[in-house]
CSV table of C-alpha atoms in Angstrom, one decimal:
chain,number,residue,atom,x,y,z
A,1,MET,CA,55.6,-14.5,-40.0
A,2,LYS,CA,58.3,-14.6,-42.3
A,3,LEU,CA,58.4,-15.4,-45.4
A,4,THR,CA,61.9,-14.6,-46.2
A,5,THR,CA,65.5,-14.1,-44.7
A,6,PRO,CA,66.1,-10.4,-45.8
A,7,VAL,CA,69.8,-9.9,-46.7
A,8,ASP,CA,70.3,-5.9,-45.9
A,9,ILE,CA,72.6,-3.0,-47.7
A,10,SER,CA,74.1,-1.4,-45.3
A,11,PRO,CA,73.2,3.0,-45.8
A,12,SER,CA,76.3,4.8,-46.9
A,13,GLU,CA,77.0,8.2,-45.9
A,14,ILE,CA,78.5,8.9,-48.7
A,15,LEU,CA,76.0,9.1,-51.3
A,16,VAL,CA,75.5,9.0,-55.3
A,17,GLY,CA,74.9,12.7,-56.7
A,18,PRO,CA,72.9,12.7,-59.6
A,19,GLU,CA,76.0,14.2,-61.4
A,20,ASP,CA,78.4,11.6,-60.7
A,21,ARG,CA,80.0,9.1,-62.7
A,22,ILE,CA,80.1,6.0,-62.1
A,23,PHE,CA,82.1,3.4,-63.8
A,24,SER,CA,81.8,-0.7,-63.9
A,25,ILE,CA,84.2,-3.4,-64.6
A,26,GLY,CA,84.2,-7.7,-64.0
A,27,SER,CA,80.5,-9.6,-64.6
A,28,CYS,CA,77.3,-9.7,-66.4
A,29,PHE,CA,76.0,-8.5,-63.6
A,30,ALA,CA,78.1,-5.4,-63.4
A,31,GLN,CA,76.6,-4.8,-66.6
A,32,GLU,CA,72.8,-5.5,-65.6
A,33,LEU,CA,73.7,-2.6,-62.6
A,34,ALA,CA,74.9,-0.5,-65.5
A,35,ARG,CA,72.6,-1.3,-67.5
A,36,ILE,CA,70.4,0.7,-64.7
A,37,LEU,CA,71.5,3.4,-64.5
A,38,SER,CA,71.9,3.9,-67.8
A,39,LEU,CA,68.2,4.4,-67.8
A,40,GLY,CA,68.3,6.8,-65.2
A,41,GLU,CA,70.3,8.9,-67.3
A,42,LEU,CA,74.0,8.6,-65.4
A,43,GLN,CA,77.2,8.8,-66.6
A,44,VAL,CA,78.1,5.8,-66.6
A,45,LEU,CA,80.7,3.5,-68.0
A,46,SER,CA,81.2,-0.1,-68.4
A,47,ASN,CA,83.0,-3.1,-69.3
A,48,PRO,CA,85.4,-1.1,-71.9
A,49,TYR,CA,86.4,-4.6,-72.4
A,50,GLY,CA,83.4,-6.9,-71.6
A,51,THR,CA,82.3,-9.5,-69.4
A,52,LEU,CA,85.3,-9.7,-67.2
A,53,PHE,CA,85.5,-12.6,-64.2
A,54,SER,CA,88.2,-12.8,-62.5
A,55,PRO,CA,89.9,-10.6,-60.5
A,56,CYS,CA,93.3,-11.2,-62.4
A,57,ALA,CA,91.2,-9.8,-65.9
A,58,ILE,CA,89.7,-7.4,-63.8
A,59,GLU,CA,93.2,-5.8,-62.4
A,60,ARG,CA,94.6,-6.9,-66.2
A,61,ALA,CA,92.4,-4.2,-67.8
A,62,LEU,CA,92.2,-1.3,-64.5
A,63,ARG,CA,96.2,-1.6,-65.1
A,64,ARG,CA,96.4,-0.4,-69.3
A,65,ILE,CA,93.2,1.7,-68.4
A,66,ARG,CA,95.7,3.6,-65.5
A,67,ASN,CA,98.7,3.3,-68.3
A,68,ALA,CA,96.2,4.5,-71.6
A,69,ASP,CA,99.0,1.0,-72.3
A,70,LEU,CA,97.2,1.7,-76.1
A,71,TYR,CA,96.9,-2.5,-78.0
A,72,THR,CA,99.3,-3.4,-80.5
A,73,GLU,CA,99.7,-6.2,-83.2
A,74,LYS,CA,101.6,-8.6,-80.8
A,75,ASP,CA,98.7,-8.7,-78.6
A,76,LEU,CA,96.3,-10.6,-81.0
A,77,ILE,CA,96.1,-13.4,-82.0
A,78,ILE,CA,94.7,-14.3,-85.7
A,79,TYR,CA,91.4,-17.2,-85.5
A,80,GLU,CA,89.4,-17.9,-88.5
A,81,ASN,CA,91.0,-15.0,-90.2
A,82,TYR,CA,90.1,-12.9,-87.2
A,83,TYR,CA,92.5,-10.5,-85.5
A,84,ILE,CA,91.5,-11.6,-81.8
A,85,SER,CA,92.2,-10.5,-78.6
A,86,LEU,CA,92.1,-12.6,-75.4
A,87,ASP,CA,91.6,-9.8,-73.2
A,88,HIS,CA,88.6,-8.7,-74.4
A,89,HIS,CA,85.0,-9.7,-75.7
A,90,SER,CA,84.4,-11.1,-79.1
A,91,SER,CA,82.2,-8.0,-80.4
A,92,PHE,CA,85.7,-6.1,-80.2
A,93,ASP,CA,86.7,-8.8,-83.2
A,94,SER,CA,87.9,-8.0,-86.5
A,95,PRO,CA,89.1,-10.1,-90.5
A,96,TYR,CA,91.2,-6.4,-90.2
A,97,LEU,CA,94.1,-5.9,-88.3
A,98,ALA,CA,93.2,-1.8,-87.6
A,99,ASN,CA,90.0,-2.5,-87.3
A,100,THR,CA,90.1,-4.6,-84.4
A,101,LEU,CA,93.4,-2.0,-81.9
A,102,GLU,CA,90.9,0.7,-83.6
A,103,ASN,CA,88.0,-0.7,-80.9
A,104,ILE,CA,90.5,-1.6,-77.9
A,105,ASN,CA,92.4,1.6,-78.2
A,106,ALA,CA,89.5,3.0,-78.4
A,107,LYS,CA,87.5,2.2,-75.2
A,108,ILE,CA,90.9,2.4,-73.4
A,109,GLU,CA,91.4,5.9,-74.0
A,110,ASN,CA,87.9,6.9,-73.1
A,111,SER,CA,87.9,4.9,-70.0
A,112,HIS,CA,90.9,5.8,-68.8
A,113,SER,CA,89.4,10.0,-69.9
A,114,PHE,CA,86.1,9.3,-67.5
A,115,LEU,CA,88.4,7.3,-65.1
A,116,ARG,CA,90.2,10.7,-64.5
A,117,GLY,CA,86.9,12.9,-63.3
A,118,THR,CA,85.0,9.5,-61.6
A,119,GLN,CA,83.6,9.1,-58.3
A,120,TRP,CA,82.6,5.9,-57.6
A,121,VAL,CA,84.0,2.7,-59.3
A,122,ILE,CA,82.0,-0.7,-59.1
A,123,ILE,CA,84.3,-4.4,-59.4
A,124,THR,CA,82.1,-7.2,-60.1
A,125,LEU,CA,83.9,-10.5,-59.1
A,126,GLY,CA,82.7,-13.1,-60.9
A,127,THR,CA,85.3,-16.5,-60.1
A,128,SER,CA,88.5,-17.5,-59.2
A,129,TRP,CA,89.3,-20.2,-62.2
A,130,ILE,CA,91.5,-18.6,-64.7
A,131,TYR,CA,92.6,-19.8,-67.4
A,132,GLU,CA,96.2,-19.0,-69.1
A,133,PHE,CA,97.0,-19.5,-73.0
A,134,LEU,CA,100.0,-22.5,-73.8
A,135,PRO,CA,100.8,-21.1,-76.7
A,136,GLN,CA,101.5,-17.4,-75.1
A,137,GLY,CA,102.1,-18.9,-71.9
A,138,ARG,CA,99.5,-16.2,-69.8
A,139,GLY,CA,96.5,-15.7,-69.1
A,140,VAL,CA,94.0,-15.1,-70.6
A,141,SER,CA,89.8,-13.7,-70.2
A,142,ASN,CA,88.3,-15.2,-72.4
A,143,CYS,CA,88.5,-18.6,-74.2
A,144,ARG,CA,86.6,-17.7,-77.2
A,145,LYS,CA,85.4,-20.8,-79.2
A,146,ILE,CA,89.1,-22.1,-79.1
A,147,PRO,CA,90.2,-25.9,-78.8
A,148,GLN,CA,90.4,-26.4,-75.4
A,149,ARG,CA,94.0,-28.3,-75.5
A,150,PHE,CA,95.7,-24.7,-76.3
A,151,PHE,CA,94.1,-23.7,-71.8
A,152,SER,CA,95.0,-25.0,-69.0
A,153,ARG,CA,92.5,-24.7,-65.8
A,154,ARG,CA,93.6,-23.4,-62.6
A,155,LEU,CA,92.3,-22.2,-59.2
A,156,LEU,CA,93.4,-18.8,-58.2
A,157,GLY,CA,95.3,-19.0,-54.5
A,158,ALA,CA,94.3,-16.7,-51.9
A,159,GLU,CA,97.7,-14.6,-52.2
A,160,GLU,CA,97.0,-14.3,-55.8
A,161,ILE,CA,93.5,-13.1,-54.9
A,162,TYR,CA,94.9,-11.3,-52.8
A,163,LEU,CA,97.4,-9.3,-54.1
A,164,ALA,CA,95.2,-8.6,-58.2
A,165,LEU,CA,93.1,-7.3,-55.5
A,166,GLU,CA,94.6,-4.7,-54.2
A,167,ASN,CA,96.5,-3.5,-57.3
A,168,SER,CA,92.9,-2.7,-58.9
A,169,ILE,CA,92.5,-1.0,-55.5
A,170,LEU,CA,96.6,0.9,-56.5
A,171,HIS,CA,95.2,1.6,-60.4
A,172,ILE,CA,91.6,2.7,-59.3
A,173,GLN,CA,93.3,5.3,-56.6
A,174,ALA,CA,96.7,6.3,-59.5
A,175,ILE,CA,94.1,7.9,-61.5
A,176,CYS,CA,90.0,8.8,-60.2
A,177,PRO,CA,89.3,12.5,-57.7
A,178,GLU,CA,90.9,11.8,-54.6
A,179,ASN,CA,86.7,11.1,-53.0
A,180,VAL,CA,86.6,8.0,-55.5
A,181,GLN,CA,84.6,5.2,-53.7
A,182,LEU,CA,84.8,1.6,-54.7
A,183,LEU,CA,81.8,-1.0,-54.6
A,184,PHE,CA,82.8,-4.3,-54.4
A,185,THR,CA,80.2,-7.4,-55.0
A,186,VAL,CA,80.7,-10.6,-56.3
A,187,SER,CA,78.2,-12.3,-59.4
A,188,PRO,CA,75.4,-14.0,-58.2
A,189,VAL,CA,75.6,-15.6,-61.4
A,190,ARG,CA,77.0,-19.7,-60.9
A,191,HIS,CA,79.6,-20.9,-63.0
A,192,SER,CA,78.2,-23.7,-63.8
A,193,LYS,CA,80.4,-24.7,-66.6
A,194,GLU,CA,83.2,-25.1,-63.9
A,195,GLY,CA,81.0,-27.8,-61.6
A,196,MET,CA,78.5,-26.3,-59.0
A,197,ILE,CA,81.1,-27.5,-56.7
A,198,GLU,CA,83.9,-26.2,-57.7
A,199,ASN,CA,82.0,-22.7,-58.3
A,200,GLN,CA,81.0,-23.0,-54.4
A,201,ARG,CA,85.1,-22.7,-54.2
A,202,SER,CA,85.5,-20.0,-56.0
A,203,LYS,CA,82.6,-17.9,-54.6
A,204,SER,CA,83.7,-18.9,-51.3
A,205,LEU,CA,87.7,-18.1,-52.1
A,206,LEU,CA,86.4,-14.6,-53.8
A,207,ILE,CA,84.6,-13.4,-51.1
A,208,SER,CA,87.0,-14.4,-47.8
A,209,VAL,CA,90.2,-12.1,-50.1
A,210,LEU,CA,87.7,-9.7,-50.6
A,211,HIS,CA,86.6,-9.4,-47.3
A,212,GLU,CA,90.5,-9.3,-45.7
A,213,VAL,CA,91.3,-6.6,-48.7
A,214,ILE,CA,88.7,-4.0,-47.8
A,215,GLU,CA,87.5,-4.7,-44.0
A,216,PRO,CA,91.0,-1.7,-43.0
A,217,LEU,CA,89.8,0.9,-45.9
A,218,GLN,CA,86.5,3.5,-45.0
A,219,TYR,CA,86.8,4.1,-48.9
A,220,CYS,CA,86.1,1.1,-49.4
A,221,HIS,CA,83.0,-1.1,-49.8
A,222,TYR,CA,80.0,-4.8,-50.0
A,223,ILE,CA,77.4,-5.2,-52.2
A,224,PRO,CA,75.8,-8.6,-50.9
A,225,VAL,CA,74.5,-9.3,-53.9
A,226,TYR,CA,75.6,-12.4,-54.1
A,227,GLU,CA,73.8,-12.5,-50.5
A,228,ILE,CA,70.7,-12.0,-51.7
A,229,MET,CA,71.2,-13.8,-54.7
A,230,MET,CA,71.9,-16.7,-52.4
A,231,ASP,CA,69.7,-16.7,-49.5
A,232,GLU,CA,66.0,-13.7,-50.0
A,233,LEU,CA,65.8,-14.0,-53.3
A,234,ARG,CA,66.7,-18.3,-53.3
A,235,GLY,CA,64.2,-19.9,-54.9
A,236,TYR,CA,64.9,-20.8,-59.4
A,237,ARG,CA,61.3,-18.4,-59.4
A,238,PHE,CA,64.0,-15.8,-59.2
A,239,TYR,CA,66.4,-17.3,-61.7
A,240,LYS,CA,66.3,-17.0,-65.6
A,241,GLU,CA,65.2,-19.9,-67.3
A,242,ASP,CA,69.0,-21.4,-67.5
A,243,MET,CA,68.6,-21.5,-63.7
A,244,ILE,CA,72.4,-19.6,-63.9
A,245,HIS,CA,71.3,-15.9,-64.5
A,246,PRO,CA,69.0,-13.5,-61.5
A,247,SER,CA,65.6,-12.6,-63.8
A,248,THR,CA,65.0,-9.1,-65.3
A,249,GLN,CA,62.6,-9.3,-61.4
A,250,SER,CA,65.1,-9.9,-59.5
A,251,ILE,CA,67.9,-7.5,-60.7
A,252,SER,CA,65.5,-4.6,-60.5
A,253,TYR,CA,64.8,-5.7,-56.8
A,254,ILE,CA,68.5,-6.1,-55.9
A,255,PHE,CA,69.1,-2.3,-57.5
A,256,GLU,CA,66.6,-0.8,-55.2
A,257,LYS,CA,68.5,-2.1,-52.4
A,258,PHE,CA,71.1,-1.1,-54.1
A,259,SER,CA,69.5,3.2,-54.5
A,260,LYS,CA,67.6,3.1,-51.1
A,261,ALA,CA,71.2,2.5,-49.4
A,262,TYR,CA,73.3,5.1,-52.2
A,263,PHE,CA,71.3,7.4,-52.9
A,264,SER,CA,71.0,10.9,-52.3
A,265,GLU,CA,67.2,12.1,-51.9
A,266,ASP,CA,68.0,14.0,-55.6
A,267,THR,CA,69.5,10.8,-56.9
A,268,ASP,CA,66.7,8.8,-56.6
A,269,GLU,CA,63.7,11.4,-57.6
A,270,PHE,CA,66.2,12.0,-61.3
A,271,VAL,CA,66.7,8.5,-61.6
A,272,LYS,CA,63.1,7.1,-61.0
A,273,GLU,CA,62.1,9.8,-63.4
A,274,ASN,CA,63.8,8.4,-65.9
A,275,LEU,CA,62.9,5.3,-65.1
A,276,LYS,CA,59.6,6.2,-66.0
A,277,ILE,CA,59.7,8.3,-69.5
A,278,HIS,CA,62.0,5.1,-70.4
A,279,GLN,CA,59.0,3.2,-70.4
A,280,ALA,CA,57.2,5.2,-71.3
A,281,PHE,CA,58.5,5.2,-75.1
A,282,SER,CA,58.8,2.2,-74.5
A,283,HIS,CA,55.1,1.9,-75.8
A,284,LYS,CA,53.9,1.1,-79.3
A,285,PRO,CA,51.2,3.2,-80.8
A,286,LYS,CA,48.7,1.5,-83.6
A,287,ASP,CA,49.6,4.9,-85.8
A,288,LYS,CA,52.5,6.8,-84.8
A,289,ASN,CA,50.8,10.1,-86.6
A,290,ASP,CA,47.6,10.1,-83.7
A,291,PHE,CA,46.8,13.3,-82.7
A,292,ALA,CA,47.1,11.6,-79.1
A,293,HIS,CA,49.7,9.9,-79.3
A,294,GLN,CA,51.8,13.0,-80.5
A,295,ALA,CA,50.4,14.7,-77.4
A,296,PHE,CA,51.9,11.8,-75.4
A,297,LEU,CA,55.3,12.6,-76.7
A,298,ASP,CA,55.3,16.5,-76.2
A,299,LYS,CA,54.6,15.5,-72.5
A,300,ILE,CA,57.2,12.5,-72.4
A,301,GLN,CA,59.1,15.8,-74.6
A,302,ARG,CA,58.5,18.1,-71.7
A,303,ARG,CA,59.1,15.9,-68.7
A,304,ILE,CA,62.7,15.6,-70.2
A,305,LYS,CA,63.4,19.1,-70.0
A,306,VAL,CA,62.8,19.4,-66.6
A,307,GLN,CA,65.1,16.8,-66.2
A,308,GLN,CA,67.9,18.3,-67.9
A,309,GLN,CA,67.6,21.5,-66.2
A,310,LYS,CA,68.7,18.6,-62.5
A,311,VAL,CA,71.9,18.2,-64.8
A,312,LYS,CA,74.7,19.5,-66.7
A,313,HIS,CA,75.3,16.0,-68.6
A,314,LYS,CA,72.9,15.5,-72.0
A,315,ILE,CA,70.5,12.9,-71.3
A,316,PHE,CA,67.8,11.2,-73.1
A,317,LEU,CA,70.5,11.1,-76.7
């Protein structure tokens, strides 16, 4: 008897090694996946712009990272006494121009350097809806809390999505090593603020065009994250309280399926042990100076030393 309709991830012929670099960009699910990879002590860089949802926003970010095209004052606006970029998350904001630019440009330079040695790029698409900032007549990645009268909203056409994805791939190939592998996913997070019917139109466009772009390309792969959530984990018990975002359990389940398909045996063992070590560190003793707790910490440090011998990059910093 089957109680679910499983969605499998096909095993990959090319596998993630414990020393491989992984760059992740896109929606909040990209960050969730990168968070677990980071806890597994792999070399990961995630969302240097903050969360990005549309293929156009992702393409703009990758273009600037590829060219190491730094931001200047003309790229920012002043809102509520803060210098902000509508391409970025609010965490980059500052009341001082120099600080905002420093926050943004340091990430671009770091990402440019990181990508030059990256073997895996994960791109998570969120929506086909985009917003344009009317005073400047350009698309933006984040509307912040600026009044909606300053923006127009529209649904991207299939050709626009195709071009944005195609250019994103070209940007990555231009800066990454020749053997770079691209993993595409569509975020399972429903954009309910756009409307549920609008969300379905948006996701359908993304999935359809994405397959059209990557199917002929052997170095591009599709990870059916959206399908796992919509079909295999369809009950609301697999969501957070907002009934929109996948629960921690769901994300762990998807990560387990992903790792089985894409991790080498060495990587799988390395990541699993590191996740266990991080879990051990979360233990809160009643007395930090207790002998048993100190012995416990010594044991963890020995485990870390064993793990460090398996890779060249520094772990558990």
